[in-house]
PDB file of C-alpha atoms and ligand atoms in Angstrom:
ATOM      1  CA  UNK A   1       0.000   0.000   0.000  1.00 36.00           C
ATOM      2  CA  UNK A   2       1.746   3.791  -0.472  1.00 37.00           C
ATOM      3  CA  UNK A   3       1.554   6.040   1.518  1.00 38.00           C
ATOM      4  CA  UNK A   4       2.983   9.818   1.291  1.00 37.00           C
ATOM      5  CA  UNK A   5       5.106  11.282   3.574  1.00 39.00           C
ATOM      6  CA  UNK A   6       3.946  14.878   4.911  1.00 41.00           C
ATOM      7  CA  UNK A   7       6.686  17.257   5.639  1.00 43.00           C
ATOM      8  CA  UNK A   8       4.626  20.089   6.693  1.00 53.00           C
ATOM      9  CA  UNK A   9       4.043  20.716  10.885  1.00 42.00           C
ATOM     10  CA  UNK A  10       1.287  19.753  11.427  1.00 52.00           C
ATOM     11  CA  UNK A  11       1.686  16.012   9.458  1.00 50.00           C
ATOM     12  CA  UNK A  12       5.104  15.666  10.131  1.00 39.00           C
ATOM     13  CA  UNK A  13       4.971  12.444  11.521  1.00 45.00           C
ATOM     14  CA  UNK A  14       1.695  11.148   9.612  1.00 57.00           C
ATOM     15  CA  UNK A  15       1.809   8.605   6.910  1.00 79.00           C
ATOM     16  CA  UNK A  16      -1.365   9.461   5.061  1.00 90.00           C
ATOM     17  CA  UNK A  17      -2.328   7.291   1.607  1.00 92.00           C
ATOM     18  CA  UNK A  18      -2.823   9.675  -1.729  1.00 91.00           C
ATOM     19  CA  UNK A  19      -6.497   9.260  -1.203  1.00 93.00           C
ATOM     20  CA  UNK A  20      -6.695  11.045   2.315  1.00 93.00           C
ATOM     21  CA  UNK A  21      -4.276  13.571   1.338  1.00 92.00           C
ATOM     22  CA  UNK A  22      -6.588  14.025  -1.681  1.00 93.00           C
ATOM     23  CA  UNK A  23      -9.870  14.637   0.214  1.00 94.00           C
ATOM     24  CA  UNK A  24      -8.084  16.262   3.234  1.00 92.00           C
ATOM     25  CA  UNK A  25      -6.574  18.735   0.954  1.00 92.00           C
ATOM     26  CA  UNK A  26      -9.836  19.095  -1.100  1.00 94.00           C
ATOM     27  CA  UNK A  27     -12.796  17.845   1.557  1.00 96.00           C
ATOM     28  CA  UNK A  28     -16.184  17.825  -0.636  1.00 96.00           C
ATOM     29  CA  UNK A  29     -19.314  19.026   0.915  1.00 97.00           C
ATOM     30  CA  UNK A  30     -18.043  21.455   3.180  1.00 97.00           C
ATOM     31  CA  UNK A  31     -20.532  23.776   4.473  1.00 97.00           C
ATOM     32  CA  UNK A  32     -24.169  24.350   6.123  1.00 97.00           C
ATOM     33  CA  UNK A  33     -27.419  23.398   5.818  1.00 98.00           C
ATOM     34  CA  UNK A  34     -29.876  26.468   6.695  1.00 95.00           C
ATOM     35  CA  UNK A  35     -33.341  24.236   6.303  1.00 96.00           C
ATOM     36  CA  UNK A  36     -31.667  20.964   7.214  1.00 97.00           C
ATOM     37  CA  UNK A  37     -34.116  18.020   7.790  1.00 97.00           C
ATOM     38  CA  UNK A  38     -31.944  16.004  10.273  1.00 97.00           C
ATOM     39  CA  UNK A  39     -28.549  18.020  12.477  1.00 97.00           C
ATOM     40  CA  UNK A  40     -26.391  15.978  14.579  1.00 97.00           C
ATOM     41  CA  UNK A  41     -23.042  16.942  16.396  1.00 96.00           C
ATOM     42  CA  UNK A  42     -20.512  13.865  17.222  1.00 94.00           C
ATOM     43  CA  UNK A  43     -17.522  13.431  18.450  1.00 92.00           C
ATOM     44  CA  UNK A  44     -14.241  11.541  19.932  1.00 86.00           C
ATOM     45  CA  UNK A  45     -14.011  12.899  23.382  1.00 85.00           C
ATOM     46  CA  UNK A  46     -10.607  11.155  23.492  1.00 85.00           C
ATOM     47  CA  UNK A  47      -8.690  13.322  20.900  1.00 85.00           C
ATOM     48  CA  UNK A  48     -11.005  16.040  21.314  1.00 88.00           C
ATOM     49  CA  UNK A  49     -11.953  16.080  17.450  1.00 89.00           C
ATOM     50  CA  UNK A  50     -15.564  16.790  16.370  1.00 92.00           C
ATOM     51  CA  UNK A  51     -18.257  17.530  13.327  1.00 95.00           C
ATOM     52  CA  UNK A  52     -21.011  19.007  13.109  1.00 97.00           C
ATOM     53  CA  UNK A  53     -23.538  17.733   9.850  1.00 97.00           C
ATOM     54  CA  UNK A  54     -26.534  18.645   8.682  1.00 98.00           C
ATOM     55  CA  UNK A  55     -28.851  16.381   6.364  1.00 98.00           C
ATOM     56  CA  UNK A  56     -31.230  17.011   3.668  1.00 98.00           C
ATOM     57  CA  UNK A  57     -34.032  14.265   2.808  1.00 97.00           C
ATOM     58  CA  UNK A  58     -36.208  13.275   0.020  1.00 97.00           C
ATOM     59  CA  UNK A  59     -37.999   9.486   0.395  1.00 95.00           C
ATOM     60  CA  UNK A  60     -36.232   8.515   3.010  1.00 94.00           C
ATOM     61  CA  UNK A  61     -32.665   9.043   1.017  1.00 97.00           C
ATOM     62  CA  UNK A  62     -30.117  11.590   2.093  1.00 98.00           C
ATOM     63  CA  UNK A  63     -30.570  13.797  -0.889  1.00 98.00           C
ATOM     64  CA  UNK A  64     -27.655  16.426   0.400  1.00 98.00           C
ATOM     65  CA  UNK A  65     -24.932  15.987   3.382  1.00 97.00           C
ATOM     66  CA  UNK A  66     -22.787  19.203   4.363  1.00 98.00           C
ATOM     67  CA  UNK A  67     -20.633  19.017   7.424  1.00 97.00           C
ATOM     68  CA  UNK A  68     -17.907  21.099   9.303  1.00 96.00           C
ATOM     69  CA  UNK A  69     -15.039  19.313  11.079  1.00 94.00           C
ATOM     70  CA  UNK A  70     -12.580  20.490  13.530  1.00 93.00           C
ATOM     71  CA  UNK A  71     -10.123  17.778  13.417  1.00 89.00           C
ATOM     72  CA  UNK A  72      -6.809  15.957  12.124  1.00 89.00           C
ATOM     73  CA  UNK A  73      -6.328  15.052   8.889  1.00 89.00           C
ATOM     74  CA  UNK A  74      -7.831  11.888   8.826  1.00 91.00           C
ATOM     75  CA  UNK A  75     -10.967  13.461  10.423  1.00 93.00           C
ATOM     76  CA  UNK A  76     -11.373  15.607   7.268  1.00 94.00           C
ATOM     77  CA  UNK A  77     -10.817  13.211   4.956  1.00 94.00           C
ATOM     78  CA  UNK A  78     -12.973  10.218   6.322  1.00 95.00           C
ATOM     79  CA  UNK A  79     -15.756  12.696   6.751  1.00 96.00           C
ATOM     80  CA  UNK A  80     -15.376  14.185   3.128  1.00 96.00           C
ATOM     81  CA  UNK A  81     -15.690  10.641   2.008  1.00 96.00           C
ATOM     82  CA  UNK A  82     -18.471  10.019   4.026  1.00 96.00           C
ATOM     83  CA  UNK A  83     -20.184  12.673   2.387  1.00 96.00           C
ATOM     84  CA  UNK A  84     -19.744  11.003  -0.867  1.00 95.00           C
ATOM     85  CA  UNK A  85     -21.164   7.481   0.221  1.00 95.00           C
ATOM     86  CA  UNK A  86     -24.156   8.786   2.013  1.00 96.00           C
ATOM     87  CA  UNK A  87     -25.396  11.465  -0.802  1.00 97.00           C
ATOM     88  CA  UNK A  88     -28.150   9.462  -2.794  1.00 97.00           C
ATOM     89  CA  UNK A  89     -28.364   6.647  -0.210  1.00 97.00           C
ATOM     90  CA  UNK A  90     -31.636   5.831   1.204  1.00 97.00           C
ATOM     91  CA  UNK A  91     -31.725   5.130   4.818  1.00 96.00           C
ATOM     92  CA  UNK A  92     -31.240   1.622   4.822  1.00 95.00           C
ATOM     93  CA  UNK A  93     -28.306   1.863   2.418  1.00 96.00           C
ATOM     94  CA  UNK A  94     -26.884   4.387   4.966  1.00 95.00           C
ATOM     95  CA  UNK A  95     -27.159   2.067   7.911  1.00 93.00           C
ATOM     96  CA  UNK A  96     -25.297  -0.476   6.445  1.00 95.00           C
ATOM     97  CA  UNK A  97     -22.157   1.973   5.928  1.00 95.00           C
ATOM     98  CA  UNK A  98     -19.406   1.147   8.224  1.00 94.00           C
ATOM     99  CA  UNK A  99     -16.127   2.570   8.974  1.00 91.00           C
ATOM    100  CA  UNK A 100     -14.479  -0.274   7.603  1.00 92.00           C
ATOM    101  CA  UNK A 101     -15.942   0.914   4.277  1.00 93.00           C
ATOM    102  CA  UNK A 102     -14.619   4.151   4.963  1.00 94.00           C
ATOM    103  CA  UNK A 103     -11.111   2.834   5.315  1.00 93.00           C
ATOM    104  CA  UNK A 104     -11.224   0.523   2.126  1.00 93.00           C
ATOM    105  CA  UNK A 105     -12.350   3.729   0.262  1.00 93.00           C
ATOM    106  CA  UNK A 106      -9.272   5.370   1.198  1.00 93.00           C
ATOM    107  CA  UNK A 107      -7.015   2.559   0.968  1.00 93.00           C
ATOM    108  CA  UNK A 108      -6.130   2.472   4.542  1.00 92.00           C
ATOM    109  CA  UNK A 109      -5.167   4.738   7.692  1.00 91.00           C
ATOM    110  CA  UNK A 110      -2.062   4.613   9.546  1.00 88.00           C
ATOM    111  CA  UNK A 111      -3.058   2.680  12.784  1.00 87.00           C
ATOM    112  CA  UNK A 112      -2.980   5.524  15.432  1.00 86.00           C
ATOM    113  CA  UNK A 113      -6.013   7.356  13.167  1.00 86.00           C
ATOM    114  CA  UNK A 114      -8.552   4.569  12.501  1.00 86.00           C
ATOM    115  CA  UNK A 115     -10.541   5.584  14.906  1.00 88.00           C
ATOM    116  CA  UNK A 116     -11.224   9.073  12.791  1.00 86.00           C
ATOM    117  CA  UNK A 117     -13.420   6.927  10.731  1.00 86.00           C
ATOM    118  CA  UNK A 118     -16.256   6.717  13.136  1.00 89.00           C
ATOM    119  CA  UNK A 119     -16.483  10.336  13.021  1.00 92.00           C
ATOM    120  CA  UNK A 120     -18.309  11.126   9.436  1.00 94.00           C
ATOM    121  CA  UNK A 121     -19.890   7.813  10.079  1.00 95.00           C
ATOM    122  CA  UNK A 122     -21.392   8.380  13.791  1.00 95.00           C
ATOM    123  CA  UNK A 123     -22.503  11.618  12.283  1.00 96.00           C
ATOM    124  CA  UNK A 124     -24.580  10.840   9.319  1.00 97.00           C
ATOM    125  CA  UNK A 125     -26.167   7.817  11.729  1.00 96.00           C
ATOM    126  CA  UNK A 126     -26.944  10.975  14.389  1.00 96.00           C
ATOM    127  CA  UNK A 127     -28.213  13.198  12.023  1.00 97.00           C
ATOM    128  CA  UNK A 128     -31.160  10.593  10.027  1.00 97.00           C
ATOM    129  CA  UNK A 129     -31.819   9.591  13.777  1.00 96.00           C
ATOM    130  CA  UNK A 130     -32.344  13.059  14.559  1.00 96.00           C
ATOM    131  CA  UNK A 131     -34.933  13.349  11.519  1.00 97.00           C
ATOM    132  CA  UNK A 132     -36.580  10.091  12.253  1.00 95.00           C
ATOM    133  CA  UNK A 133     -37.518  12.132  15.984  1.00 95.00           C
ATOM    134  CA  UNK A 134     -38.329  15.062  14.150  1.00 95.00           C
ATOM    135  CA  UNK A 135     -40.625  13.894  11.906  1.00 95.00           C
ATOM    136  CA  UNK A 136     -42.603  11.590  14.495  1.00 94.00           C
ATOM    137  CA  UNK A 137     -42.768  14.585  16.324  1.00 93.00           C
ATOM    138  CA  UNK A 138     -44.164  16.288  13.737  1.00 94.00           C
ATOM    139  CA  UNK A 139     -46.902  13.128  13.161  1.00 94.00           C
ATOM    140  CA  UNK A 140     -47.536  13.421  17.188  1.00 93.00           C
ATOM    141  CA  UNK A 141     -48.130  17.015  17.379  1.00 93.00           C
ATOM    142  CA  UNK A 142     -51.015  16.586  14.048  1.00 95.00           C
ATOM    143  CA  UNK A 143     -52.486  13.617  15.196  1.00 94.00           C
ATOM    144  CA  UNK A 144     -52.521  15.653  18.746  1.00 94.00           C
ATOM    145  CA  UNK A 145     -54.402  18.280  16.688  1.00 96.00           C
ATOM    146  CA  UNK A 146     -56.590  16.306  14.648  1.00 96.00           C
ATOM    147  CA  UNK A 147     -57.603  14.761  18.522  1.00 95.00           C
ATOM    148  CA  UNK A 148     -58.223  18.262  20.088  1.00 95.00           C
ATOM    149  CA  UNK A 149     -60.367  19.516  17.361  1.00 95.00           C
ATOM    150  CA  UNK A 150     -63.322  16.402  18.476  1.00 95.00           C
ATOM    151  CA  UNK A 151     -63.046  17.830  21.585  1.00 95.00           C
ATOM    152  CA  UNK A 152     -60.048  15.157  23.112  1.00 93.00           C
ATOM    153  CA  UNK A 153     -57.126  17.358  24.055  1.00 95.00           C
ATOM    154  CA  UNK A 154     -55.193  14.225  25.159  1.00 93.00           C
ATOM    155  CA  UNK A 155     -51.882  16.178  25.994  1.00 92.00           C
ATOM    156  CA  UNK A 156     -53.512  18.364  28.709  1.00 94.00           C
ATOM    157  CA  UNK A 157     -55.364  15.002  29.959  1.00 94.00           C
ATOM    158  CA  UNK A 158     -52.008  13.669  30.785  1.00 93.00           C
ATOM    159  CA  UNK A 159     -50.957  16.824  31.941  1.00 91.00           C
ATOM    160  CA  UNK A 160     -53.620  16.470  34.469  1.00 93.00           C
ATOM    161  CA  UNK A 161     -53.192  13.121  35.593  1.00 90.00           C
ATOM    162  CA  UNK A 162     -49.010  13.925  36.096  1.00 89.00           C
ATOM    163  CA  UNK A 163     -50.320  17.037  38.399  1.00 89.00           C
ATOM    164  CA  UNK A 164     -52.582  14.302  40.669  1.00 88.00           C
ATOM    165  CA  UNK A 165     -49.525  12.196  40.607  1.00 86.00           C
ATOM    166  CA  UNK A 166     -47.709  15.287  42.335  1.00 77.00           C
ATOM    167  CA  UNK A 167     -48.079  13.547  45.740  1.00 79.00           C
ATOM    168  CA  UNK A 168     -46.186  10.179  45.365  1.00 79.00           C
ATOM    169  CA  UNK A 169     -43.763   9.568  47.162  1.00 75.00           C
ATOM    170  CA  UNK A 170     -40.096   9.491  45.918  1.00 76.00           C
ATOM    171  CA  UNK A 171     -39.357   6.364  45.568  1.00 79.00           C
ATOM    172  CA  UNK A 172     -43.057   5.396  43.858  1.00 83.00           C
ATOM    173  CA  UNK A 173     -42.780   4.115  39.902  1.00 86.00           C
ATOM    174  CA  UNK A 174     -45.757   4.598  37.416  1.00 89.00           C
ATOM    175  CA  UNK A 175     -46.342   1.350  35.861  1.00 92.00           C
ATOM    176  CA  UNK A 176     -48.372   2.134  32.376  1.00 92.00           C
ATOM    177  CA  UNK A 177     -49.871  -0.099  30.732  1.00 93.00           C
ATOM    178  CA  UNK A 178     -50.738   0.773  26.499  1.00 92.00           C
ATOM    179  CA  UNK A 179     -47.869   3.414  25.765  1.00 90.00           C
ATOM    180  CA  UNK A 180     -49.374   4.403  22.711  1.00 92.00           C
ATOM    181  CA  UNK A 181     -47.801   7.208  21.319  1.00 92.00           C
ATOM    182  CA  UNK A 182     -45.914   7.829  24.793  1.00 92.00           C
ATOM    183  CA  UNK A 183     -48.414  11.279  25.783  1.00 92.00           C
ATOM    184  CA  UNK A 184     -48.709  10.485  29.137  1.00 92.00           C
ATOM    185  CA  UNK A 185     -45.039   9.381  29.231  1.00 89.00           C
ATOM    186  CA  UNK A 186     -43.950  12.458  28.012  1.00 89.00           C
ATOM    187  CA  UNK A 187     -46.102  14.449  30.554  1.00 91.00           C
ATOM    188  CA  UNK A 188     -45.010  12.076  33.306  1.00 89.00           C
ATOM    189  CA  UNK A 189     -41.069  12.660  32.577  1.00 86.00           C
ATOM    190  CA  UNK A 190     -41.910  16.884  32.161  1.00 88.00           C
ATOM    191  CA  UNK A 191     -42.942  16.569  35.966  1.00 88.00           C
ATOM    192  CA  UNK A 192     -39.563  14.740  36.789  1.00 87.00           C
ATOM    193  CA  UNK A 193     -42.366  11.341  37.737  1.00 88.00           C
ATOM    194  CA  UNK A 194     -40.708   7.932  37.387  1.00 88.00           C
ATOM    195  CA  UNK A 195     -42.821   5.952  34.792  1.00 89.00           C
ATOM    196  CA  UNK A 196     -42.511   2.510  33.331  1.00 91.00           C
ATOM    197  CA  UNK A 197     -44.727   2.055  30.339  1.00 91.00           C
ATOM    198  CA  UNK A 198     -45.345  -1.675  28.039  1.00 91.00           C
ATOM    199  CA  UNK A 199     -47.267  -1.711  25.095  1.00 93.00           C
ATOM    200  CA  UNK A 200     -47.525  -4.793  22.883  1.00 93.00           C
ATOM    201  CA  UNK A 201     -47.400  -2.964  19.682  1.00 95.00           C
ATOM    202  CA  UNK A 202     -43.804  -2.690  19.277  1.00 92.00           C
ATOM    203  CA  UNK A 203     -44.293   0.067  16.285  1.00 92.00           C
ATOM    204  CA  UNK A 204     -46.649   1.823  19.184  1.00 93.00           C
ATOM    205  CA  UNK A 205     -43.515   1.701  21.506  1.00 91.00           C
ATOM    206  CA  UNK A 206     -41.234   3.014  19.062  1.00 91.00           C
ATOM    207  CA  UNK A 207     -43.147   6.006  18.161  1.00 92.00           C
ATOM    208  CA  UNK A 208     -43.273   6.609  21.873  1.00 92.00           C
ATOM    209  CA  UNK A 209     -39.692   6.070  22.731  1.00 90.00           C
ATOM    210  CA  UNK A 210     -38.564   8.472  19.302  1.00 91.00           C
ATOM    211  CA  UNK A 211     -41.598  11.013  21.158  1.00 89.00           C
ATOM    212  CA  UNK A 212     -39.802  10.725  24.479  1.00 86.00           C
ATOM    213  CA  UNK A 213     -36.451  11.504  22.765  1.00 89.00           C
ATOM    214  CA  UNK A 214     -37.814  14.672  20.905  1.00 89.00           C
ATOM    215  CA  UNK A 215     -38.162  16.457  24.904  1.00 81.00           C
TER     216      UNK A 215
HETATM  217 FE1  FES B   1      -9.189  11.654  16.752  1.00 93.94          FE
HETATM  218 FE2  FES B   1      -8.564  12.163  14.241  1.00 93.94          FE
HETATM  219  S1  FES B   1      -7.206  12.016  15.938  1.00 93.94           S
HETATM  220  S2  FES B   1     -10.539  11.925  15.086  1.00 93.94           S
END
C-alpha cells in the first residue's frame, strides 16, 4: 500500500495514503445546511476532534450531506468521504455503511487514526436519527391536533393526571400499561415522575420512545 510522507508541521509524523491527502486537501461538501431536515453533532471525546452535519431528505434518502469538522487530517478526509457514500443513499443503504468501508475507500489509515473513521460515520447515523424524531414529532403534534379539534385534548389530559400524581412519594414508579404514542409518558417525565410504560405494539412503543427523545 503507499503512503505519502507529509513534511509540513502539522503532518510531520503522519503517513497518510494519496487518497486522504486528496480529500483532506480538497474535503467535498463542506458547508451548512440552513433548512436541514436532520442536524447531529458527534464526536471523539478522546482526541477532542468533532463535526457538526446537517442532512437534507427526500424518500427517506439523504438527498444532500454538508458538514464542518474540527479535526486531524484523517478526520477531514474520512468525513469528506463520508459525504460522498451517504449522498443518494436511502436510509437503509446508509445504515449499512461502516467505517471499515470508509477505510477501504481510502485505501487504509495509519493505525494511530482509525478511529477518525467513526467520526463522518457516527454523524450521518446521528443526524437521520435526529430526523426520524423530528418527523414523528411532527406526526404526534397533528395527530394531537386532529384529537383536540373532536373535543379530546389528550396532551392536557395527561398533563392532568401527572399534576394528581404530584403527591407520590419518591421512591413510587408509574407502571403504564398501552404506551401508545408515549403522551402520558412524556407528561409524566416533564414533571420529573418515574414511569414505566409496556405496550404490545412494538411500532406503538417506538413512536413513543422516538416522542420521548424529541423532549
Ligand atoms: Fe481523533 Fe482524528 S485524531 S478523530
Amino acid at each position: 500500500m503507499k503512503f505519502i510522507r507529509q513534511k509540513n508541521i502539522l503532518e510531520m509524523e503522519s503517513e497518510y495514503t494519496e487518497k486522504v491527502m486528496e480529500h483532506f486537501n480538497n474535503p467535498k461538501n463542506v458547508g451548512e445546511i440552513r433548512d436541514a431536515d436532520g442536524r447531529a453533532r458527534a464526536g471523539d471525546p478522546s482526541c477532542g476532534d468533532f463535526i457538526l452535519v446537517w442532512i437534507k431528505v427526500k424518500d427517506d434518502t439523504v438527498a444532500d450531506f454538508k458538514y464542518k469538522v474540527f479535526g486531524c487530517a484523517a478526520a477531514i478526509a474520512t468525513t469528506s468521504v463520508v459525504s460522498d457514500l451517504a449522498i443518494g443513499k436511502t436510509f437503509e443503504q446508509a445504515a449499512r455503511l461502516t467505517d471499515d468501508d470508509v477505510v477501504t475507500y481510502l485505501g487504509g489509515l495509519p493505525e494511530g487514526k482509525k478511529h477518525c473513521s467513526f467520526l463522518g460515520i457516527k454523524g450521518l447515523q446521528a443526524a437521520i436519527d435526529d430526523y426520524r424524531i423530528r418527523e414523528n414529532y411532527k406526526r404526534f403534534e397533528q395527530r394531537n391536533k386532529l384529537y383536540r379539534k373532536m373535543g379530546y385534548d389528550i396532551p392536557k389530559s395527561c398533563k392532568d393526571i401527572a399534576c394528581r400524581l404530584d403527591d407520590l412519594s419518591e421512591n413510587a414508579n408509574v407502571l403504564e400499561i398501552g404506551s401508545g404514542k408515549g403522551n402520558l409518558a412524556i407528561a409524566l417525565a416533564v414533571a420529573g415522575i418515574p414511569l414505566t410504560s409496556i405496550d404490545r405494539s412494538g411500532e406503538e412503543q417506538k413512536c413513543a420512545i422516538l416522542n420521548a427523545r424529541y423532549l
